[in-house]
């Protein structure tokens, strides 16, 4: 029987200096499944594997008792290391940014987010990304 243990992990191709930091918190999560039955959910990692082969670094980094704690830790690490903007990392987002920094979003904020944006605003948002 596998014991439920949400965890964060690092995979990498050390000779290429390419990395991915992730979290696993599914009902069957356990660090023992990393690169045995779990190969990340990242499409970018999947594409990179097809071209460059399997990573030589596959490490479970930290375990947690609750999924929320594991997700928060992943968010913290991705932000600290600025992985999304670092070309060495395959990470494309810091999942949960709004939830973990602002808390749950109010209905008022949601309605503002749904409002159509001007072209000028869209350009600014695009440039910010």
Tab-separated table of C-alpha atoms in Angstrom:
chain	number	residue	atom	x	y	z
A	1	UNK	CA	0.000	0.000	0.000
A	2	UNK	CA	1.348	3.433	-0.982
A	3	UNK	CA	1.235	6.120	1.684
A	4	UNK	CA	-0.112	9.488	0.506
A	5	UNK	CA	2.676	12.074	0.581
A	6	UNK	CA	2.384	15.240	-1.522
A	7	UNK	CA	5.844	16.367	-2.598
A	8	UNK	CA	7.884	18.815	-4.598
A	9	UNK	CA	10.556	17.681	-7.004
A	10	UNK	CA	13.335	18.825	-9.280
A	11	UNK	CA	14.210	17.216	-12.575
A	12	UNK	CA	16.997	18.290	-14.850
A	13	UNK	CA	19.366	17.705	-17.684
A	14	UNK	CA	22.605	18.735	-15.952
A	15	UNK	CA	24.756	18.694	-19.108
A	16	UNK	CA	22.281	21.127	-20.749
A	17	UNK	CA	21.656	23.120	-17.532
A	18	UNK	CA	17.882	22.760	-18.025
A	19	UNK	CA	15.548	22.232	-15.054
A	20	UNK	CA	11.952	21.867	-13.959
A	21	UNK	CA	10.604	22.302	-10.424
A	22	UNK	CA	7.191	20.826	-9.731
A	23	UNK	CA	4.687	19.511	-7.235
A	24	UNK	CA	2.679	16.299	-7.036
A	25	UNK	CA	-0.376	16.142	-4.777
A	26	UNK	CA	-2.756	13.662	-6.428
A	27	UNK	CA	-4.468	11.046	-4.253
A	28	UNK	CA	-1.720	8.573	-5.145
A	29	UNK	CA	1.191	11.018	-4.643
A	30	UNK	CA	4.347	9.594	-3.137
A	31	UNK	CA	7.978	10.509	-3.934
A	32	UNK	CA	8.633	6.860	-4.803
A	33	UNK	CA	6.516	7.287	-7.954
A	34	UNK	CA	8.732	10.042	-9.409
A	35	UNK	CA	10.034	8.889	-12.782
A	36	UNK	CA	8.643	5.401	-12.147
A	37	UNK	CA	4.952	6.023	-12.812
A	38	UNK	CA	4.830	9.843	-12.658
A	39	UNK	CA	6.679	11.947	-15.236
A	40	UNK	CA	5.206	15.435	-14.508
A	41	UNK	CA	2.138	16.954	-16.103
A	42	UNK	CA	4.176	19.564	-17.978
A	43	UNK	CA	3.738	19.485	-21.754
A	44	UNK	CA	6.977	21.430	-22.117
A	45	UNK	CA	8.881	18.739	-20.201
A	46	UNK	CA	7.253	16.054	-22.345
A	47	UNK	CA	8.407	17.824	-25.534
A	48	UNK	CA	11.899	18.370	-24.128
A	49	UNK	CA	12.192	14.655	-23.251
A	50	UNK	CA	11.319	13.671	-26.825
A	51	UNK	CA	14.193	15.764	-28.169
A	52	UNK	CA	16.837	15.405	-25.430
A	53	UNK	CA	15.997	12.111	-23.724
A	54	UNK	CA	15.450	11.415	-20.055
A	55	UNK	CA	16.718	13.792	-17.359
A	56	UNK	CA	19.700	12.620	-15.321
A	57	UNK	CA	18.499	14.476	-12.205
A	58	UNK	CA	15.209	13.271	-10.682
A	59	UNK	CA	14.905	14.305	-7.038
A	60	UNK	CA	12.026	14.440	-4.622
A	61	UNK	CA	12.835	17.630	-2.731
A	62	UNK	CA	10.358	17.905	0.121
A	63	UNK	CA	7.306	16.004	1.398
A	64	UNK	CA	4.164	17.385	3.015
A	65	UNK	CA	1.154	16.096	4.896
A	66	UNK	CA	-1.297	18.307	2.976
A	67	UNK	CA	-1.610	19.145	-0.727
A	68	UNK	CA	-2.126	22.841	0.039
A	69	UNK	CA	1.236	23.025	1.823
A	70	UNK	CA	2.995	21.332	-1.091
A	71	UNK	CA	1.422	23.726	-3.589
A	72	UNK	CA	2.356	26.732	-1.468
A	73	UNK	CA	5.944	25.545	-1.233
A	74	UNK	CA	6.177	25.050	-5.000
A	75	UNK	CA	4.844	28.574	-5.493
A	76	UNK	CA	7.406	29.957	-3.002
A	77	UNK	CA	10.340	28.229	-4.701
A	78	UNK	CA	9.252	29.217	-8.213
A	79	UNK	CA	8.961	32.844	-7.125
A	80	UNK	CA	12.216	32.945	-5.159
A	81	UNK	CA	14.164	31.504	-8.046
A	82	UNK	CA	12.133	33.402	-10.666
A	83	UNK	CA	11.916	30.164	-12.649
A	84	UNK	CA	9.309	31.419	-15.085
A	85	UNK	CA	11.655	34.129	-16.380
A	86	UNK	CA	14.841	32.063	-16.131
A	87	UNK	CA	15.688	30.425	-19.458
A	88	UNK	CA	17.277	27.487	-17.637
A	89	UNK	CA	13.853	26.411	-16.348
A	90	UNK	CA	11.044	24.800	-18.327
A	91	UNK	CA	8.435	26.135	-15.873
A	92	UNK	CA	5.877	28.312	-17.641
A	93	UNK	CA	3.850	29.615	-14.692
A	94	UNK	CA	3.763	30.056	-10.958
A	95	UNK	CA	0.481	28.236	-10.487
A	96	UNK	CA	-1.814	29.651	-7.845
A	97	UNK	CA	-0.352	33.165	-7.886
A	98	UNK	CA	-3.653	34.931	-7.203
A	99	UNK	CA	-4.847	32.477	-4.581
A	100	UNK	CA	-1.658	32.353	-2.539
A	101	UNK	CA	-0.815	36.047	-2.631
A	102	UNK	CA	-4.246	37.617	-2.500
A	103	UNK	CA	-6.461	34.940	-1.021
A	104	UNK	CA	-9.791	33.950	-2.568
A	105	UNK	CA	-11.001	36.405	-5.225
A	106	UNK	CA	-14.207	38.339	-4.428
A	107	UNK	CA	-17.146	38.501	-6.826
A	108	UNK	CA	-16.424	42.217	-7.335
A	109	UNK	CA	-12.853	41.446	-8.433
A	110	UNK	CA	-14.060	38.653	-10.698
A	111	UNK	CA	-16.493	41.002	-12.450
A	112	UNK	CA	-13.665	43.511	-12.998
A	113	UNK	CA	-11.506	40.740	-14.460
A	114	UNK	CA	-14.292	39.800	-16.887
A	115	UNK	CA	-14.679	43.349	-18.242
A	116	UNK	CA	-13.495	43.825	-21.836
A	117	UNK	CA	-10.023	45.386	-21.988
A	118	UNK	CA	-8.995	48.246	-24.258
A	119	UNK	CA	-6.337	47.619	-26.905
A	120	UNK	CA	-3.920	49.781	-24.907
A	121	UNK	CA	-4.500	47.674	-21.792
A	122	UNK	CA	-4.075	44.430	-23.761
A	123	UNK	CA	-0.752	45.657	-25.170
A	124	UNK	CA	0.488	46.599	-21.689
A	125	UNK	CA	-0.569	43.208	-20.306
A	126	UNK	CA	1.172	41.436	-23.191
A	127	UNK	CA	4.380	43.402	-22.662
A	128	UNK	CA	4.306	42.640	-18.944
A	129	UNK	CA	4.309	38.912	-19.698
